[in-house]
PDB file of C-alpha atoms in Angstrom:
ATOM      1  CA  MET A  25      -6.946 -10.203   5.267  1.00 94.00           C
ATOM      2  CA  LEU A  26      -3.696 -10.724   3.747  1.00 98.00           C
ATOM      3  CA  VAL A  27      -2.187 -14.170   3.834  1.00 98.00           C
ATOM      4  CA  LEU A  28       0.770 -15.515   1.874  1.00 98.00           C
ATOM      5  CA  GLU A  29       1.748 -19.051   2.420  1.00 98.00           C
ATOM      6  CA  ASN A  30       5.297 -20.308   1.385  1.00 98.00           C
ATOM      7  CA  ALA A  31       5.126 -17.957  -1.656  1.00 98.00           C
ATOM      8  CA  THR A  32       8.136 -18.336  -4.012  1.00 97.00           C
ATOM      9  CA  LYS A  33       8.879 -16.002  -7.112  1.00 97.00           C
ATOM     10  CA  THR A  34      12.225 -16.543  -9.192  1.00 96.00           C
ATOM     11  CA  TYR A  35      13.742 -14.282 -11.812  1.00 91.00           C
ATOM     12  CA  ILE A  36      16.583 -14.898 -14.039  1.00 90.00           C
ATOM     13  CA  LYS A  37      19.124 -11.900 -14.096  1.00 85.00           C
ATOM     14  CA  ASP A  38      22.390 -11.928 -16.049  1.00 87.00           C
ATOM     15  CA  GLY A  39      22.106 -15.779 -16.466  1.00 86.00           C
ATOM     16  CA  LYS A  40      21.535 -16.441 -12.818  1.00 88.00           C
ATOM     17  CA  GLU A  41      18.603 -17.693 -10.737  1.00 90.00           C
ATOM     18  CA  VAL A  42      17.543 -14.720  -8.284  1.00 89.00           C
ATOM     19  CA  ARG A  43      14.943 -15.752  -5.605  1.00 92.00           C
ATOM     20  CA  ALA A  44      13.165 -12.456  -4.982  1.00 94.00           C
ATOM     21  CA  LEU A  45      10.573 -14.577  -2.678  1.00 96.00           C
ATOM     22  CA  ASP A  46      11.911 -17.722  -1.167  1.00 96.00           C
ATOM     23  CA  GLY A  47       9.107 -19.567   0.779  1.00 96.00           C
ATOM     24  CA  VAL A  48       7.511 -16.196   2.328  1.00 97.00           C
ATOM     25  CA  SER A  49       4.654 -16.773   4.536  1.00 97.00           C
ATOM     26  CA  LEU A  50       3.005 -13.782   6.010  1.00 97.00           C
ATOM     27  CA  ALA A  51      -0.406 -12.855   7.528  1.00 97.00           C
ATOM     28  CA  VAL A  52      -1.654  -9.342   7.914  1.00 98.00           C
ATOM     29  CA  PRO A  53      -5.156  -9.298   9.525  1.00 98.00           C
ATOM     30  CA  ALA A  54      -7.525  -6.353  10.002  1.00 98.00           C
ATOM     31  CA  GLY A  55      -6.273  -3.996  12.655  1.00 98.00           C
ATOM     32  CA  GLU A  56      -2.529  -4.744  11.981  1.00 98.00           C
ATOM     33  CA  PHE A  57       0.165  -2.197  10.499  1.00 98.00           C
ATOM     34  CA  VAL A  58       3.279  -4.334   9.271  1.00 97.00           C
ATOM     35  CA  VAL A  59       6.293  -2.500   8.199  1.00 96.00           C
ATOM     36  CA  ALA A  60       8.631  -4.627   6.160  1.00 95.00           C
ATOM     37  CA  ARG A  61      12.350  -3.564   5.911  1.00 91.00           C
ATOM     38  CA  GLY A  62      15.175  -4.693   4.017  1.00 85.00           C
ATOM     39  CA  PRO A  63      18.018  -3.807   1.658  1.00 81.00           C
ATOM     40  CA  SER A  64      17.468  -2.771  -1.845  1.00 78.00           C
ATOM     41  CA  GLY A  65      16.853  -5.893  -4.320  1.00 75.00           C
ATOM     42  CA  CYS A  66      15.996  -7.924  -1.188  1.00 81.00           C
ATOM     43  CA  GLY A  67      12.324  -8.657  -2.627  1.00 86.00           C
ATOM     44  CA  LYS A  68      10.404  -6.032  -0.978  1.00 90.00           C
ATOM     45  CA  SER A  69       8.701  -4.652  -4.176  1.00 91.00           C
ATOM     46  CA  THR A  70       8.151  -8.207  -5.072  1.00 95.00           C
ATOM     47  CA  LEU A  71       6.466  -8.862  -1.900  1.00 96.00           C
ATOM     48  CA  LEU A  72       4.064  -5.866  -2.387  1.00 96.00           C
ATOM     49  CA  LEU A  73       3.418  -6.856  -6.060  1.00 96.00           C
ATOM     50  CA  THR A  74       2.539 -10.509  -5.059  1.00 98.00           C
ATOM     51  CA  ALA A  75       0.498  -9.299  -2.269  1.00 98.00           C
ATOM     52  CA  GLY A  76      -1.273  -6.996  -4.406  1.00 97.00           C
ATOM     53  CA  ALA A  77      -2.744  -9.396  -7.139  1.00 97.00           C
ATOM     54  CA  LEU A  78      -0.097  -7.868  -9.572  1.00 97.00           C
ATOM     55  CA  LEU A  79       2.466 -10.628  -9.772  1.00 97.00           C
ATOM     56  CA  ARG A  80       1.694 -14.143  -9.759  1.00 97.00           C
ATOM     57  CA  PRO A  81       3.987 -16.276  -7.595  1.00 98.00           C
ATOM     58  CA  ASP A  82       5.762 -19.430  -8.888  1.00 98.00           C
ATOM     59  CA  SER A  83       4.292 -21.323  -6.001  1.00 98.00           C
ATOM     60  CA  GLY A  84       2.789 -21.063  -2.937  1.00 98.00           C
ATOM     61  CA  ARG A  85      -0.560 -19.322  -1.882  1.00 97.00           C
ATOM     62  CA  VAL A  86      -1.861 -15.771  -1.681  1.00 98.00           C
ATOM     63  CA  SER A  87      -5.242 -14.748  -0.006  1.00 98.00           C
ATOM     64  CA  VAL A  88      -6.755 -11.253  -0.014  1.00 98.00           C
ATOM     65  CA  ASP A  89     -10.083 -10.895   1.686  1.00 97.00           C
ATOM     66  CA  GLY A  90     -10.414 -14.617   1.748  1.00 97.00           C
ATOM     67  CA  GLN A  91      -9.965 -14.992  -2.036  1.00 98.00           C
ATOM     68  CA  ASP A  92      -7.344 -16.232  -4.104  1.00 98.00           C
ATOM     69  CA  PRO A  93      -6.826 -13.640  -6.516  1.00 98.00           C
ATOM     70  CA  TYR A  94      -4.504 -15.784  -8.931  1.00 98.00           C
ATOM     71  CA  ALA A  95      -7.338 -18.275  -9.250  1.00 98.00           C
ATOM     72  CA  MET A  96      -9.401 -15.442 -10.831  1.00 98.00           C
ATOM     73  CA  GLY A  97      -9.559 -14.227 -14.527  1.00 97.00           C
ATOM     74  CA  PRO A  98      -7.821 -10.928 -15.320  1.00 96.00           C
ATOM     75  CA  GLU A  99     -11.155  -8.847 -14.804  1.00 95.00           C
ATOM     76  CA  ALA A 100     -12.375 -10.676 -11.921  1.00 97.00           C
ATOM     77  CA  ARG A 101      -8.706  -9.784 -10.284  1.00 97.00           C
ATOM     78  CA  ALA A 102      -8.893  -6.474 -11.451  1.00 95.00           C
ATOM     79  CA  MET A 103     -12.173  -5.797  -9.728  1.00 94.00           C
ATOM     80  CA  LEU A 104     -10.807  -7.468  -6.422  1.00 96.00           C
ATOM     81  CA  ARG A 105      -7.903  -5.038  -6.378  1.00 96.00           C
ATOM     82  CA  ALA A 106     -10.210  -2.091  -7.179  1.00 94.00           C
ATOM     83  CA  ARG A 107     -12.750  -3.119  -4.341  1.00 94.00           C
ATOM     84  CA  VAL A 108     -10.412  -4.286  -1.658  1.00 97.00           C
ATOM     85  CA  ILE A 109      -6.943  -3.138  -2.235  1.00 98.00           C
ATOM     86  CA  GLY A 110      -5.503   0.408  -1.980  1.00 97.00           C
ATOM     87  CA  PHE A 111      -2.041   1.336  -3.418  1.00 97.00           C
ATOM     88  CA  VAL A 112       0.519   3.903  -2.447  1.00 96.00           C
ATOM     89  CA  PHE A 113       3.692   4.516  -4.051  1.00 90.00           C
ATOM     90  CA  GLN A 114       6.868   6.629  -3.767  1.00 88.00           C
ATOM     91  CA  GLN A 115       6.217   8.278  -6.762  1.00 90.00           C
ATOM     92  CA  PHE A 116       2.703   9.225  -6.330  1.00 92.00           C
ATOM     93  CA  HIS A 117       1.640   8.339 -10.213  1.00 94.00           C
ATOM     94  CA  LEU A 118      -0.850  11.058 -10.220  1.00 97.00           C
ATOM     95  CA  ALA A 119      -2.188  11.994 -13.692  1.00 97.00           C
ATOM     96  CA  PRO A 120      -0.650  15.306 -14.528  1.00 97.00           C
ATOM     97  CA  TYR A 121      -3.608  16.349 -16.556  1.00 98.00           C
ATOM     98  CA  LEU A 122      -6.025  16.044 -13.892  1.00 98.00           C
ATOM     99  CA  THR A 123      -6.674  18.299 -10.910  1.00 98.00           C
ATOM    100  CA  VAL A 124      -6.432  16.779  -7.206  1.00 98.00           C
ATOM    101  CA  ARG A 125     -10.201  16.204  -7.051  1.00 98.00           C
ATOM    102  CA  GLU A 126     -10.178  14.439 -10.462  1.00 97.00           C
ATOM    103  CA  ASN A 127      -7.104  12.245  -9.651  1.00 97.00           C
ATOM    104  CA  VAL A 128      -8.892  11.052  -6.355  1.00 97.00           C
ATOM    105  CA  LEU A 129     -12.103  10.192  -8.132  1.00 96.00           C
ATOM    106  CA  ALA A 130     -10.166   8.294 -10.658  1.00 93.00           C
ATOM    107  CA  ALA A 131      -9.996   5.509  -8.389  1.00 90.00           C
ATOM    108  CA  SER A 132     -13.896   5.187  -8.539  1.00 89.00           C
ATOM    109  CA  LEU A 133     -13.951   4.540 -12.180  1.00 86.00           C
ATOM    110  CA  ALA A 134     -13.926   0.702 -12.346  1.00 78.00           C
ATOM    111  CA  LEU A 135     -16.426   0.323  -9.381  1.00 80.00           C
ATOM    112  CA  ARG A 136     -18.801   3.329 -10.322  1.00 82.00           C
ATOM    113  CA  LEU A 137     -18.971   3.841  -6.738  1.00 79.00           C
ATOM    114  CA  PRO A 138     -22.072   5.584  -5.212  1.00 85.00           C
ATOM    115  CA  GLY A 139     -21.414   8.585  -3.422  1.00 92.00           C
ATOM    116  CA  ALA A 140     -17.859   8.875  -4.820  1.00 94.00           C
ATOM    117  CA  GLU A 141     -17.875  12.535  -5.181  1.00 95.00           C
ATOM    118  CA  THR A 142     -19.040  13.019  -1.516  1.00 96.00           C
ATOM    119  CA  ARG A 143     -16.453  10.588  -0.409  1.00 96.00           C
ATOM    120  CA  ALA A 144     -13.624  12.509  -2.508  1.00 97.00           C
ATOM    121  CA  ASP A 145     -14.652  15.659  -0.756  1.00 97.00           C
ATOM    122  CA  GLU A 146     -14.345  14.232   2.357  1.00 97.00           C
ATOM    123  CA  LEU A 147     -10.841  12.819   2.006  1.00 97.00           C
ATOM    124  CA  ILE A 148      -9.695  16.125   0.469  1.00 98.00           C
ATOM    125  CA  GLU A 149     -10.917  18.201   3.433  1.00 97.00           C
ATOM    126  CA  ARG A 150      -9.498  15.439   5.949  1.00 95.00           C
ATOM    127  CA  PHE A 151      -6.035  15.545   4.240  1.00 96.00           C
ATOM    128  CA  GLN A 152      -6.098  19.343   4.209  1.00 95.00           C
ATOM    129  CA  LEU A 153      -6.170  19.700   0.498  1.00 98.00           C
ATOM    130  CA  ALA A 154      -9.381  21.629   0.017  1.00 98.00           C
ATOM    131  CA  ASP A 155      -7.684  24.725  -1.310  1.00 98.00           C
ATOM    132  CA  ARG A 156      -5.843  22.635  -3.856  1.00 98.00           C
ATOM    133  CA  ALA A 157      -8.505  20.530  -4.924  1.00 98.00           C
ATOM    134  CA  ASN A 158      -8.923  22.165  -8.388  1.00 98.00           C
ATOM    135  CA  HIS A 159      -5.239  22.369  -8.637  1.00 98.00           C
ATOM    136  CA  LEU A 160      -2.954  20.195 -11.094  1.00 98.00           C
ATOM    137  CA  PRO A 161      -0.201  18.037  -9.481  1.00 98.00           C
ATOM    138  CA  ALA A 162       2.341  20.292 -10.869  1.00 97.00           C
ATOM    139  CA  GLU A 163       1.235  23.143  -8.630  1.00 98.00           C
ATOM    140  CA  LEU A 164       1.420  20.894  -5.547  1.00 98.00           C
ATOM    141  CA  SER A 165       4.247  20.398  -2.889  1.00 96.00           C
ATOM    142  CA  THR A 166       5.615  17.036  -2.520  1.00 95.00           C
ATOM    143  CA  GLY A 167       3.701  16.413   0.684  1.00 95.00           C
ATOM    144  CA  GLN A 168       0.660  17.604  -0.838  1.00 97.00           C
ATOM    145  CA  LYS A 169       1.203  15.124  -3.838  1.00 97.00           C
ATOM    146  CA  GLN A 170       1.434  12.304  -1.399  1.00 96.00           C
ATOM    147  CA  ARG A 171      -1.554  13.183   0.492  1.00 96.00           C
ATOM    148  CA  ALA A 172      -3.667  13.261  -2.773  1.00 97.00           C
ATOM    149  CA  ALA A 173      -2.195   9.880  -3.736  1.00 97.00           C
ATOM    150  CA  LEU A 174      -3.221   8.447  -0.189  1.00 97.00           C
ATOM    151  CA  ALA A 175      -6.702   9.932  -0.738  1.00 97.00           C
ATOM    152  CA  ARG A 176      -7.121   8.226  -3.910  1.00 97.00           C
ATOM    153  CA  ALA A 177      -6.000   5.129  -2.370  1.00 97.00           C
ATOM    154  CA  LEU A 178      -8.623   5.218   0.270  1.00 97.00           C
ATOM    155  CA  LEU A 179     -11.483   6.333  -1.848  1.00 96.00           C
ATOM    156  CA  ASN A 180     -13.311   3.076  -2.394  1.00 95.00           C
ATOM    157  CA  ARG A 181     -12.953   2.199   1.304  1.00 95.00           C
ATOM    158  CA  PRO A 182     -10.259  -0.633   0.813  1.00 97.00           C
ATOM    159  CA  LYS A 183      -9.828  -3.082   3.527  1.00 98.00           C
ATOM    160  CA  LEU A 184      -6.028  -3.574   2.630  1.00 98.00           C
ATOM    161  CA  LEU A 185      -3.546  -0.754   2.140  1.00 99.00           C
ATOM    162  CA  LEU A 186      -0.249  -1.524   0.456  1.00 98.00           C
ATOM    163  CA  ALA A 187       2.364   1.268   0.667  1.00 97.00           C
ATOM    164  CA  ASP A 188       5.880   1.010  -1.179  1.00 94.00           C
ATOM    165  CA  GLU A 189       8.118   3.660   0.349  1.00 93.00           C
ATOM    166  CA  PRO A 190       5.291   6.310   0.618  1.00 94.00           C
ATOM    167  CA  THR A 191       7.600   8.688   2.706  1.00 93.00           C
ATOM    168  CA  GLY A 192      10.556   8.120   0.542  1.00 90.00           C
ATOM    169  CA  ASN A 193      10.357  11.617  -1.168  1.00 90.00           C
ATOM    170  CA  LEU A 194       9.194  13.531   2.050  1.00 92.00           C
ATOM    171  CA  ASP A 195      10.773  15.692   4.699  1.00 92.00           C
ATOM    172  CA  PRO A 196      10.292  14.295   8.129  1.00 92.00           C
ATOM    173  CA  GLY A 197       7.360  16.789   9.023  1.00 93.00           C
ATOM    174  CA  ASN A 198       5.365  15.503   5.644  1.00 92.00           C
ATOM    175  CA  ALA A 199       6.371  11.820   6.305  1.00 92.00           C
ATOM    176  CA  SER A 200       4.815  11.974   9.889  1.00 93.00           C
ATOM    177  CA  VAL A 201       1.432  13.261   8.505  1.00 92.00           C
ATOM    178  CA  VAL A 202       1.282  10.534   5.747  1.00 93.00           C
ATOM    179  CA  LEU A 203       2.409   7.603   8.376  1.00 95.00           C
ATOM    180  CA  GLU A 204      -0.284   9.096  10.924  1.00 95.00           C
ATOM    181  CA  HIS A 205      -2.889   8.913   8.121  1.00 95.00           C
ATOM    182  CA  ILE A 206      -1.972   5.035   7.255  1.00 96.00           C
ATOM    183  CA  ALA A 207      -2.204   4.544  11.074  1.00 96.00           C
ATOM    184  CA  ASP A 208      -5.456   6.001  11.259  1.00 96.00           C
ATOM    185  CA  PHE A 209      -6.768   3.687   8.310  1.00 97.00           C
ATOM    186  CA  VAL A 210      -5.728   0.712  10.524  1.00 98.00           C
ATOM    187  CA  ARG A 211      -7.099   2.143  13.758  1.00 97.00           C
ATOM    188  CA  GLU A 212     -10.573   2.217  11.847  1.00 96.00           C
ATOM    189  CA  GLY A 213     -10.278  -1.550  10.915  1.00 97.00           C
ATOM    190  CA  GLY A 214      -8.159  -1.634   7.929  1.00 98.00           C
ATOM    191  CA  ALA A 215      -4.841  -3.962   7.307  1.00 98.00           C
ATOM    192  CA  ALA A 216      -1.715  -2.276   6.007  1.00 98.00           C
ATOM    193  CA  LEU A 217       1.556  -3.522   4.918  1.00 98.00           C
ATOM    194  CA  MET A 218       4.298  -1.137   4.145  1.00 97.00           C
ATOM    195  CA  VAL A 219       7.829  -1.313   3.065  1.00 94.00           C
ATOM    196  CA  THR A 220      10.065   1.425   4.019  1.00 89.00           C
ATOM    197  CA  HIS A 221      13.533   2.525   5.378  1.00 83.00           C
ATOM    198  CA  ASP A 222      11.756   5.479   7.393  1.00 80.00           C
ATOM    199  CA  ALA A 223      12.554   4.833  11.203  1.00 85.00           C
ATOM    200  CA  GLN A 224       9.500   7.073  11.962  1.00 87.00           C
ATOM    201  CA  ALA A 225       7.048   4.145  11.060  1.00 91.00           C
ATOM    202  CA  ASP A 226       8.247   1.798  13.737  1.00 91.00           C
ATOM    203  CA  HIS A 227       6.344   3.409  16.722  1.00 90.00           C
ATOM    204  CA  LEU A 228       3.059   3.329  14.474  1.00 94.00           C
ATOM    205  CA  ALA A 229       3.679  -0.227  13.411  1.00 95.00           C
ATOM    206  CA  THR A 230       2.096  -3.401  15.056  1.00 95.00           C
ATOM    207  CA  ARG A 231       4.829  -5.535  13.646  1.00 95.00           C
ATOM    208  CA  ILE A 232       8.172  -4.946  12.044  1.00 95.00           C
ATOM    209  CA  VAL A 233       9.566  -7.646   9.792  1.00 95.00           C
ATOM    210  CA  ALA A 234      12.832  -7.823   7.779  1.00 93.00           C
ATOM    211  CA  ILE A 235      13.331  -9.341   4.340  1.00 92.00           C
ATOM    212  CA  ASP A 236      16.728 -10.282   2.909  1.00 90.00           C
ATOM    213  CA  ARG A 237      17.367 -12.389  -0.075  1.00 88.00           C
ATOM    214  CA  GLY A 238      13.868 -13.029  -0.447  1.00 92.00           C
ATOM    215  CA  ARG A 239      13.377 -14.476   3.219  1.00 94.00           C
ATOM    216  CA  LEU A 240      11.072 -12.913   5.699  1.00 92.00           C
ATOM    217  CA  GLN A 241      11.921 -12.947   9.445  1.00 87.00           C
ATOM    218  CA  GLU A 242       9.502 -11.590  12.153  1.00 78.00           C
ATOM    219  CA  HIS A 243      10.979  -8.938  14.543  1.00 66.00           C
ATOM    220  CA  ALA A 244       9.938  -8.496  17.929  1.00 49.00           C
ATOM    221  CA  ALA A 245       6.289  -6.436  18.313  1.00 53.00           C
ATOM    222  CA  ALA A 246       6.834  -2.803  17.494  1.00 55.00           C
ATOM    223  CA  PRO A 247       6.118  -0.339  20.498  1.00 54.00           C
ATOM    224  CA  SER A 248       2.928   0.764  19.055  1.00 48.00           C
ATOM    225  CA  ARG A 249       0.086   3.197  19.368  1.00 51.00           C
ATOM    226  CA  GLN A 250      -2.297   1.010  17.668  1.00 48.00           C
ATOM    227  CA  THR A 251      -3.384  -0.830  20.899  1.00 45.00           C
ATOM    228  CA  GLU A 252      -3.468   2.649  23.002  1.00 48.00           C
TER     229      GLU A 252
END
């Protein structure tokens, strides 16, 4: 589903060259939940942006669902993202002037997804947001906001889920709920790559990798529920 081969990305910061990605190779096939850990500034966010067809690497190859997004034009790349990839962020990025239902449905605009309203209602019910469907984000708890953001990410039935610290603003109870939903997505055949500091994710991951100074190291296979 997701393959990076020798991906490199370099920035210039304060006159010095910083390698955010230094020859990173990683494969995340369907049915795998990969957790990436590392200190701040180690390259985790750059890894997700590159994997998500949002940041072109200086060198190396990226494949998403068997396609190279960086060999495409901007419109085709945007359609690939909309069709194949779901994004979840720490800060939710919900439109403040839209209701929960409208925020979830916003993900379908690029694709004009048939049955989008039915799918949105199913996800809202599944994520226990039915009584908040017509509420604005300001009227939601932090946990409800993240569940709404996750529902939006899953609306188009993506094959790949990319999550950047999705539990960073949540208490342990809400974090556990969000992680279980991501694990469910993987159990149903999806692929997930998540960067996090949350140790709760370890028992749900199929693999844990470490990234430091732009380099990736594989850890031992995680004790996972995915294979149970």
